[in-house]
mmCIF file of C-alpha atoms and ligand atoms in Angstrom:
data_model
loop_
_atom_site.group_PDB
_atom_site.id
_atom_site.type_symbol
_atom_site.label_atom_id
_atom_site.label_comp_id
_atom_site.label_asym_id
_atom_site.label_seq_id
_atom_site.Cartn_x
_atom_site.Cartn_y
_atom_site.Cartn_z
ATOM 1 C CA UNK A 11 4.536 -56.363 -7.286
ATOM 2 C CA UNK A 12 4.867 -56.925 -3.519
ATOM 3 C CA UNK A 13 4.647 -53.283 -2.398
ATOM 4 C CA UNK A 14 1.781 -50.830 -2.831
ATOM 5 C CA UNK A 15 1.987 -47.857 -5.165
ATOM 6 C CA UNK A 16 -0.201 -44.722 -5.143
ATOM 7 C CA UNK A 17 -2.451 -46.521 -7.663
ATOM 8 C CA UNK A 18 -2.606 -50.130 -6.506
ATOM 9 C CA UNK A 19 -2.382 -52.522 -3.570
ATOM 10 C CA UNK A 20 0.638 -54.853 -3.748
ATOM 11 C CA UNK A 21 0.478 -58.614 -3.277
ATOM 12 C CA UNK A 22 1.358 -58.558 0.438
ATOM 13 C CA UNK A 23 -1.368 -56.020 1.377
ATOM 14 C CA UNK A 24 -3.940 -57.978 -0.644
ATOM 15 C CA UNK A 25 -2.949 -61.349 0.801
ATOM 16 C CA UNK A 26 -3.076 -59.961 4.343
ATOM 17 C CA UNK A 27 -6.453 -58.283 3.685
ATOM 18 C CA UNK A 28 -8.144 -61.453 2.418
ATOM 19 C CA UNK A 29 -6.489 -63.857 4.855
ATOM 20 C CA UNK A 30 -7.483 -61.718 7.856
ATOM 21 C CA UNK A 31 -10.964 -61.126 6.362
ATOM 22 C CA UNK A 32 -11.650 -64.880 6.084
ATOM 23 C CA UNK A 33 -10.178 -65.645 9.520
ATOM 24 C CA UNK A 34 -12.042 -62.784 11.245
ATOM 25 C CA UNK A 35 -15.436 -63.687 9.744
ATOM 26 C CA UNK A 36 -14.792 -67.359 10.612
ATOM 27 C CA UNK A 37 -13.891 -66.374 14.186
ATOM 28 C CA UNK A 38 -17.054 -64.274 14.579
ATOM 29 C CA UNK A 39 -19.221 -67.181 13.404
ATOM 30 C CA UNK A 40 -17.179 -69.835 15.258
ATOM 31 C CA UNK A 41 -17.030 -67.736 18.440
ATOM 32 C CA UNK A 42 -20.818 -67.366 18.461
ATOM 33 C CA UNK A 43 -21.164 -71.153 18.142
ATOM 34 C CA UNK A 44 -18.866 -71.648 21.164
ATOM 35 C CA UNK A 45 -21.483 -70.269 23.512
ATOM 36 C CA UNK A 46 -24.119 -72.807 22.394
ATOM 37 C CA UNK A 47 -21.836 -75.865 22.374
ATOM 38 C CA UNK A 48 -22.418 -78.168 25.367
ATOM 39 C CA UNK A 49 -19.422 -78.545 27.710
ATOM 40 C CA UNK A 50 -17.209 -81.478 26.813
ATOM 41 C CA UNK A 51 -14.376 -82.619 24.559
ATOM 42 C CA UNK A 52 -15.639 -80.902 21.399
ATOM 43 C CA UNK A 53 -16.042 -77.546 23.161
ATOM 44 C CA UNK A 54 -12.545 -77.807 24.672
ATOM 45 C CA UNK A 55 -11.017 -78.453 21.227
ATOM 46 C CA UNK A 56 -13.107 -75.662 19.653
ATOM 47 C CA UNK A 57 -12.060 -73.125 22.314
ATOM 48 C CA UNK A 58 -8.402 -74.030 21.979
ATOM 49 C CA UNK A 59 -8.626 -73.666 18.152
ATOM 50 C CA UNK A 60 -10.471 -70.335 18.570
ATOM 51 C CA UNK A 61 -7.774 -69.041 20.937
ATOM 52 C CA UNK A 62 -4.912 -70.184 18.677
ATOM 53 C CA UNK A 63 -6.370 -68.620 15.519
ATOM 54 C CA UNK A 64 -7.199 -65.450 17.503
ATOM 55 C CA UNK A 65 -3.552 -65.032 18.551
ATOM 56 C CA UNK A 66 -2.483 -65.624 14.935
ATOM 57 C CA UNK A 67 -4.880 -62.829 13.819
ATOM 58 C CA UNK A 68 -3.271 -60.514 16.389
ATOM 59 C CA UNK A 69 0.233 -61.326 15.068
ATOM 60 C CA UNK A 70 -0.903 -60.905 11.441
ATOM 61 C CA UNK A 71 -2.451 -57.524 12.340
ATOM 62 C CA UNK A 72 0.788 -56.309 13.917
ATOM 63 C CA UNK A 73 2.644 -57.350 10.734
ATOM 64 C CA UNK A 74 -0.035 -55.727 8.581
ATOM 65 C CA UNK A 75 0.190 -52.400 10.395
ATOM 66 C CA UNK A 76 4.001 -52.442 10.137
ATOM 67 C CA UNK A 77 3.752 -53.222 6.405
ATOM 68 C CA UNK A 78 1.204 -50.419 5.933
ATOM 69 C CA UNK A 79 3.548 -47.924 7.580
ATOM 70 C CA UNK A 80 6.355 -48.605 5.120
ATOM 71 C CA UNK A 81 4.091 -48.603 2.057
ATOM 72 C CA UNK A 82 2.407 -45.794 0.126
ATOM 73 C CA UNK A 83 -1.425 -45.844 0.358
ATOM 74 C CA UNK A 84 -3.324 -46.070 -2.938
ATOM 75 C CA UNK A 85 -5.247 -42.832 -3.571
ATOM 76 C CA UNK A 86 -9.023 -42.734 -3.037
ATOM 77 C CA UNK A 87 -11.126 -43.508 -6.086
ATOM 78 C CA UNK A 88 -14.428 -42.244 -4.649
ATOM 79 C CA UNK A 89 -15.412 -38.763 -5.878
ATOM 80 C CA UNK A 90 -17.249 -37.566 -2.728
ATOM 81 C CA UNK A 91 -14.683 -36.324 -0.128
ATOM 82 C CA UNK A 92 -16.923 -36.884 2.904
ATOM 83 C CA UNK A 93 -17.517 -40.530 1.901
ATOM 84 C CA UNK A 94 -13.767 -41.041 1.413
ATOM 85 C CA UNK A 95 -13.263 -39.628 4.899
ATOM 86 C CA UNK A 96 -15.904 -41.980 6.380
ATOM 87 C CA UNK A 97 -14.286 -44.944 4.566
ATOM 88 C CA UNK A 98 -10.931 -44.097 6.192
ATOM 89 C CA UNK A 99 -12.640 -43.816 9.579
ATOM 90 C CA UNK A 100 -14.238 -47.269 9.123
ATOM 91 C CA UNK A 101 -10.792 -48.687 8.234
ATOM 92 C CA UNK A 102 -9.311 -47.163 11.406
ATOM 93 C CA UNK A 103 -12.104 -48.728 13.510
ATOM 94 C CA UNK A 104 -11.514 -52.090 11.801
ATOM 95 C CA UNK A 105 -7.799 -51.916 12.606
ATOM 96 C CA UNK A 106 -8.471 -50.975 16.242
ATOM 97 C CA UNK A 107 -11.134 -53.681 16.704
ATOM 98 C CA UNK A 108 -8.972 -56.351 15.058
ATOM 99 C CA UNK A 109 -6.261 -55.609 17.635
ATOM 100 C CA UNK A 110 -8.631 -55.188 20.579
ATOM 101 C CA UNK A 111 -10.748 -58.297 19.994
ATOM 102 C CA UNK A 112 -7.904 -60.872 20.224
ATOM 103 C CA UNK A 113 -6.110 -58.886 22.936
ATOM 104 C CA UNK A 114 -9.222 -58.847 25.140
ATOM 105 C CA UNK A 115 -9.681 -62.589 24.411
ATOM 106 C CA UNK A 116 -6.131 -63.301 25.618
ATOM 107 C CA UNK A 117 -6.566 -61.176 28.755
ATOM 108 C CA UNK A 118 -9.958 -62.796 29.495
ATOM 109 C CA UNK A 119 -8.537 -66.334 29.301
ATOM 110 C CA UNK A 120 -5.556 -65.409 31.459
ATOM 111 C CA UNK A 121 -7.722 -63.589 34.027
ATOM 112 C CA UNK A 122 -9.773 -66.790 34.383
ATOM 113 C CA UNK A 123 -6.489 -68.644 34.909
ATOM 114 C CA UNK A 124 -6.355 -70.493 31.567
ATOM 115 C CA UNK A 125 -3.103 -70.494 29.589
ATOM 116 C CA UNK A 126 -3.194 -69.251 25.980
ATOM 117 C CA UNK A 127 -1.301 -71.738 23.834
ATOM 118 C CA UNK A 128 -1.053 -71.430 20.048
ATOM 119 C CA UNK A 129 -1.572 -74.950 18.694
ATOM 120 C CA UNK A 130 0.801 -76.194 21.424
ATOM 121 C CA UNK A 131 3.728 -74.426 19.687
ATOM 122 C CA UNK A 132 4.122 -71.536 22.108
ATOM 123 C CA UNK A 133 2.278 -70.020 25.058
ATOM 124 C CA UNK A 134 1.517 -66.305 25.366
ATOM 125 C CA UNK A 135 3.310 -64.996 28.496
ATOM 126 C CA UNK A 136 0.992 -63.863 31.328
ATOM 127 C CA UNK A 137 -0.109 -60.269 30.754
ATOM 128 C CA UNK A 138 -2.701 -59.923 33.506
ATOM 129 C CA UNK A 139 -3.391 -61.091 37.053
ATOM 130 C CA UNK A 140 -5.931 -63.832 37.845
ATOM 131 C CA UNK A 141 -9.337 -62.566 38.912
ATOM 132 C CA UNK A 142 -12.726 -64.003 38.036
ATOM 133 C CA UNK A 143 -14.432 -60.583 38.284
ATOM 134 C CA UNK A 144 -11.880 -59.151 35.823
ATOM 135 C CA UNK A 145 -12.476 -62.255 33.664
ATOM 136 C CA UNK A 146 -16.241 -61.607 33.705
ATOM 137 C CA UNK A 147 -15.724 -57.967 32.700
ATOM 138 C CA UNK A 148 -13.355 -58.941 29.850
ATOM 139 C CA UNK A 149 -15.800 -61.644 28.695
ATOM 140 C CA UNK A 150 -18.510 -58.968 28.360
ATOM 141 C CA UNK A 151 -16.012 -56.729 26.541
ATOM 142 C CA UNK A 152 -15.117 -59.619 24.156
ATOM 143 C CA UNK A 153 -18.830 -59.938 23.267
ATOM 144 C CA UNK A 154 -19.313 -56.183 22.794
ATOM 145 C CA UNK A 155 -16.232 -55.780 20.568
ATOM 146 C CA UNK A 156 -17.404 -58.813 18.526
ATOM 147 C CA UNK A 157 -20.750 -57.103 17.833
ATOM 148 C CA UNK A 158 -18.987 -53.839 16.907
ATOM 149 C CA UNK A 159 -16.537 -55.686 14.648
ATOM 150 C CA UNK A 160 -19.386 -57.516 12.877
ATOM 151 C CA UNK A 161 -21.253 -54.211 12.373
ATOM 152 C CA UNK A 162 -18.213 -52.407 10.915
ATOM 153 C CA UNK A 163 -17.440 -55.370 8.639
ATOM 154 C CA UNK A 164 -21.046 -55.307 7.349
ATOM 155 C CA UNK A 165 -20.827 -51.554 6.576
ATOM 156 C CA UNK A 166 -17.405 -52.079 4.962
ATOM 157 C CA UNK A 167 -18.612 -54.913 2.689
ATOM 158 C CA UNK A 168 -21.723 -52.935 1.703
ATOM 159 C CA UNK A 169 -19.521 -49.937 0.801
ATOM 160 C CA UNK A 170 -17.137 -52.096 -1.275
ATOM 161 C CA UNK A 171 -20.104 -53.508 -3.211
ATOM 162 C CA UNK A 172 -21.552 -49.997 -3.692
ATOM 163 C CA UNK A 173 -18.243 -48.848 -5.210
ATOM 164 C CA UNK A 174 -18.352 -51.762 -7.625
ATOM 165 C CA UNK A 175 -22.037 -51.921 -8.554
ATOM 166 C CA UNK A 176 -23.325 -48.344 -8.182
ATOM 167 C CA UNK A 177 -20.241 -46.154 -8.776
ATOM 168 C CA UNK A 178 -18.560 -48.565 -11.183
ATOM 169 C CA UNK A 179 -15.063 -47.566 -9.950
ATOM 170 C CA UNK A 180 -12.033 -49.829 -9.452
ATOM 171 C CA UNK A 181 -12.008 -49.837 -5.612
ATOM 172 C CA UNK A 182 -13.051 -53.502 -5.240
ATOM 173 C CA UNK A 183 -11.009 -54.779 -8.192
ATOM 174 C CA UNK A 184 -7.773 -53.229 -6.960
ATOM 175 C CA UNK A 185 -8.165 -55.073 -3.643
ATOM 176 C CA UNK A 186 -8.923 -58.309 -5.547
ATOM 177 C CA UNK A 187 -6.476 -58.128 -8.456
ATOM 178 C CA UNK A 188 -4.181 -55.235 -7.624
HETATM 179 C C1 HEM B 888 -10.240 -61.582 15.936
HETATM 180 C C2 HEM B 888 -10.205 -62.481 16.900
HETATM 181 C C3 HEM B 888 -11.406 -62.984 17.658
HETATM 182 C C4 HEM B 888 -12.740 -62.920 17.335
HETATM 183 C C5 HEM B 888 -13.399 -62.291 16.116
HETATM 184 C C6 HEM B 888 -13.468 -63.566 18.425
HETATM 185 C C7 HEM B 888 -14.842 -63.683 18.496
HETATM 186 C C8 HEM B 888 -15.533 -64.293 19.515
HETATM 187 C C9 HEM B 888 -16.965 -64.357 19.619
HETATM 188 C C10 HEM B 888 -17.965 -63.762 18.613
HETATM 189 C C11 HEM B 888 -17.264 -65.039 20.757
HETATM 190 C C12 HEM B 888 -18.683 -65.336 21.313
HETATM 191 C C13 HEM B 888 -19.014 -64.240 22.270
HETATM 192 C C14 HEM B 888 -20.387 -64.409 22.870
HETATM 193 O O1 HEM B 888 -20.998 -65.462 22.742
HETATM 194 O O2 HEM B 888 -20.850 -63.457 23.509
HETATM 195 C C15 HEM B 888 -16.026 -65.439 21.374
HETATM 196 C C16 HEM B 888 -15.923 -66.178 22.525
HETATM 197 C C17 HEM B 888 -14.726 -66.526 23.113
HETATM 198 N N1 HEM B 888 -13.469 -66.117 22.713
HETATM 199 FE FE1 HEM B 888 -13.019 -65.063 21.045
HETATM 200 N N2 HEM B 888 -12.570 -64.005 19.365
HETATM 201 C C18 HEM B 888 -11.312 -63.668 18.931
HETATM 202 C C19 HEM B 888 -10.116 -63.930 19.578
HETATM 203 C C20 HEM B 888 -9.999 -64.623 20.770
HETATM 204 C C21 HEM B 888 -8.756 -64.895 21.466
HETATM 205 C C22 HEM B 888 -7.353 -64.471 20.971
HETATM 206 C C23 HEM B 888 -9.063 -65.598 22.592
HETATM 207 C C24 HEM B 888 -8.171 -66.111 23.693
HETATM 208 C C25 HEM B 888 -6.881 -66.317 23.548
HETATM 209 C C26 HEM B 888 -10.505 -65.785 22.600
HETATM 210 C C27 HEM B 888 -11.196 -66.475 23.574
HETATM 211 C C28 HEM B 888 -12.549 -66.661 23.585
HETATM 212 C C29 HEM B 888 -13.244 -67.475 24.575
HETATM 213 C C30 HEM B 888 -12.584 -68.262 25.719
HETATM 214 C C31 HEM B 888 -14.602 -67.382 24.267
HETATM 215 C C32 HEM B 888 -15.761 -68.073 25.003
HETATM 216 C C33 HEM B 888 -16.247 -67.123 26.067
HETATM 217 C C34 HEM B 888 -17.451 -67.705 26.759
HETATM 218 O O3 HEM B 888 -17.333 -68.794 27.304
HETATM 219 O O4 HEM B 888 -18.470 -67.051 26.708
HETATM 220 N N3 HEM B 888 -11.047 -65.165 21.486
HETATM 221 N N4 HEM B 888 -14.984 -64.954 20.601
HETATM 222 C C1 HEM B 889 -16.376 -59.638 1.177
HETATM 223 C C2 HEM B 889 -15.664 -58.999 2.071
HETATM 224 C C3 HEM B 889 -14.804 -57.777 1.812
HETATM 225 C C4 HEM B 889 -14.678 -56.958 0.728
HETATM 226 C C5 HEM B 889 -15.442 -57.049 -0.600
HETATM 227 C C6 HEM B 889 -13.674 -55.950 1.049
HETATM 228 C C7 HEM B 889 -13.221 -54.951 0.201
HETATM 229 C C8 HEM B 889 -12.243 -54.045 0.472
HETATM 230 C C9 HEM B 889 -11.735 -53.070 -0.435
HETATM 231 C C10 HEM B 889 -12.224 -52.901 -1.874
HETATM 232 C C11 HEM B 889 -10.784 -52.333 0.208
HETATM 233 C C12 HEM B 889 -9.952 -51.182 -0.376
HETATM 234 C C13 HEM B 889 -10.595 -49.877 -0.071
HETATM 235 C C14 HEM B 889 -9.877 -48.750 -0.772
HETATM 236 O O1 HEM B 889 -9.071 -48.972 -1.639
HETATM 237 O O2 HEM B 889 -10.157 -47.586 -0.404
HETATM 238 C C15 HEM B 889 -10.684 -52.836 1.535
HETATM 239 C C16 HEM B 889 -9.837 -52.331 2.512
HETATM 240 C C17 HEM B 889 -9.832 -52.762 3.814
HETATM 241 N N1 HEM B 889 -10.546 -53.826 4.314
HETATM 242 FE FE1 HEM B 889 -11.870 -54.996 3.322
HETATM 243 N N2 HEM B 889 -13.235 -56.158 2.325
HETATM 244 C C18 HEM B 889 -13.905 -57.252 2.821
HETATM 245 C C19 HEM B 889 -13.768 -57.795 4.054
HETATM 246 C C20 HEM B 889 -13.030 -57.230 5.059
HETATM 247 C C21 HEM B 889 -13.003 -57.721 6.415
HETATM 248 C C22 HEM B 889 -13.782 -58.944 6.926
HETATM 249 C C23 HEM B 889 -12.180 -56.899 7.091
HETATM 250 C C24 HEM B 889 -11.801 -56.972 8.540
HETATM 251 C C25 HEM B 889 -11.568 -58.103 9.105
HETATM 252 C C26 HEM B 889 -11.657 -55.894 6.188
HETATM 253 C C27 HEM B 889 -10.766 -54.878 6.527
HETATM 254 C C28 HEM B 889 -10.269 -53.935 5.657
HETATM 255 C C29 HEM B 889 -9.351 -52.882 6.025
HETATM 256 C C30 HEM B 889 -8.787 -52.616 7.432
HETATM 257 C C31 HEM B 889 -9.069 -52.143 4.862
HETATM 258 C C32 HEM B 889 -8.148 -50.929 4.742
HETATM 259 C C33 HEM B 889 -6.862 -51.400 4.149
HETATM 260 C C34 HEM B 889 -5.872 -50.264 4.104
HETATM 261 O O3 HEM B 889 -5.947 -49.484 3.172
HETATM 262 O O4 HEM B 889 -5.043 -50.198 5.005
HETATM 263 N N3 HEM B 889 -12.193 -56.129 4.963
HETATM 264 N N4 HEM B 889 -11.591 -53.878 1.695
#
């Protein structure tokens, strides 16, 4: 029930998939709103919420990758090998971007000299030196990785819907219901 088999995703993999999916899409939308919010109390609260949830995504991703390593992967249901290969490649990019995006966010904040606290419960230890030019570079990188992440998520969702609607296979349902 909790672990994957060669035929189905277990409860933990499915919960992590959907929790991270909702949080990541929310962070992409919320992050884009940050840049248009006027400076002030609301923006400060929004940025601190964005940073906290971002660190939680990073921790969930580390747990997800560890869980994936000790679980079998369900076999591909698609019948065209090259498309199965591309799907795996998109998953790898999603994993990399979901680690990179929050990590770059943390480094950017710290380079600008702001602490990264997770809802006031704990503070991420300093990982980088303070430098506004490094901060500017990492801010650009945080925008670029956000665009890449959004693009890969769009391709991924389109592919999941194609499996369901066009191919009529169980790829989407096994991520929803196991
Ligand atoms: C998966 C996690 C994350 C996603 C999807 C995400 C996404 C975004 C997006 C789309 C923006 C707007 C970029 C722009 O307008 O060009 C943004 C801005 C920002 N993010 Fe994140 N972010 C994540 C994690 C983090 C983390 C962990 C931190 C810091 C601890 C962080 C700090 C910031 C800050 C400070 C800004 C505002 C930058 C500015 O003033 O332009 N983000 N984020
Ligand atoms: C409506 C939105 C989404 C749908 C319908 C969807 C659907 C699916 C399905 C059906 C699979 C299983 C593929 C297979 O068995 O070969 C899957 C896997 C995956 N999805 Fe999504 N997904 C969605 C959103 C997202 C988002 C937003 C992300 C990233 C934040 C994401 C990241 C992943 C990753 C990394 C895998 C590979 C899991 C693994 O096997 O290790 N998905 N998704």
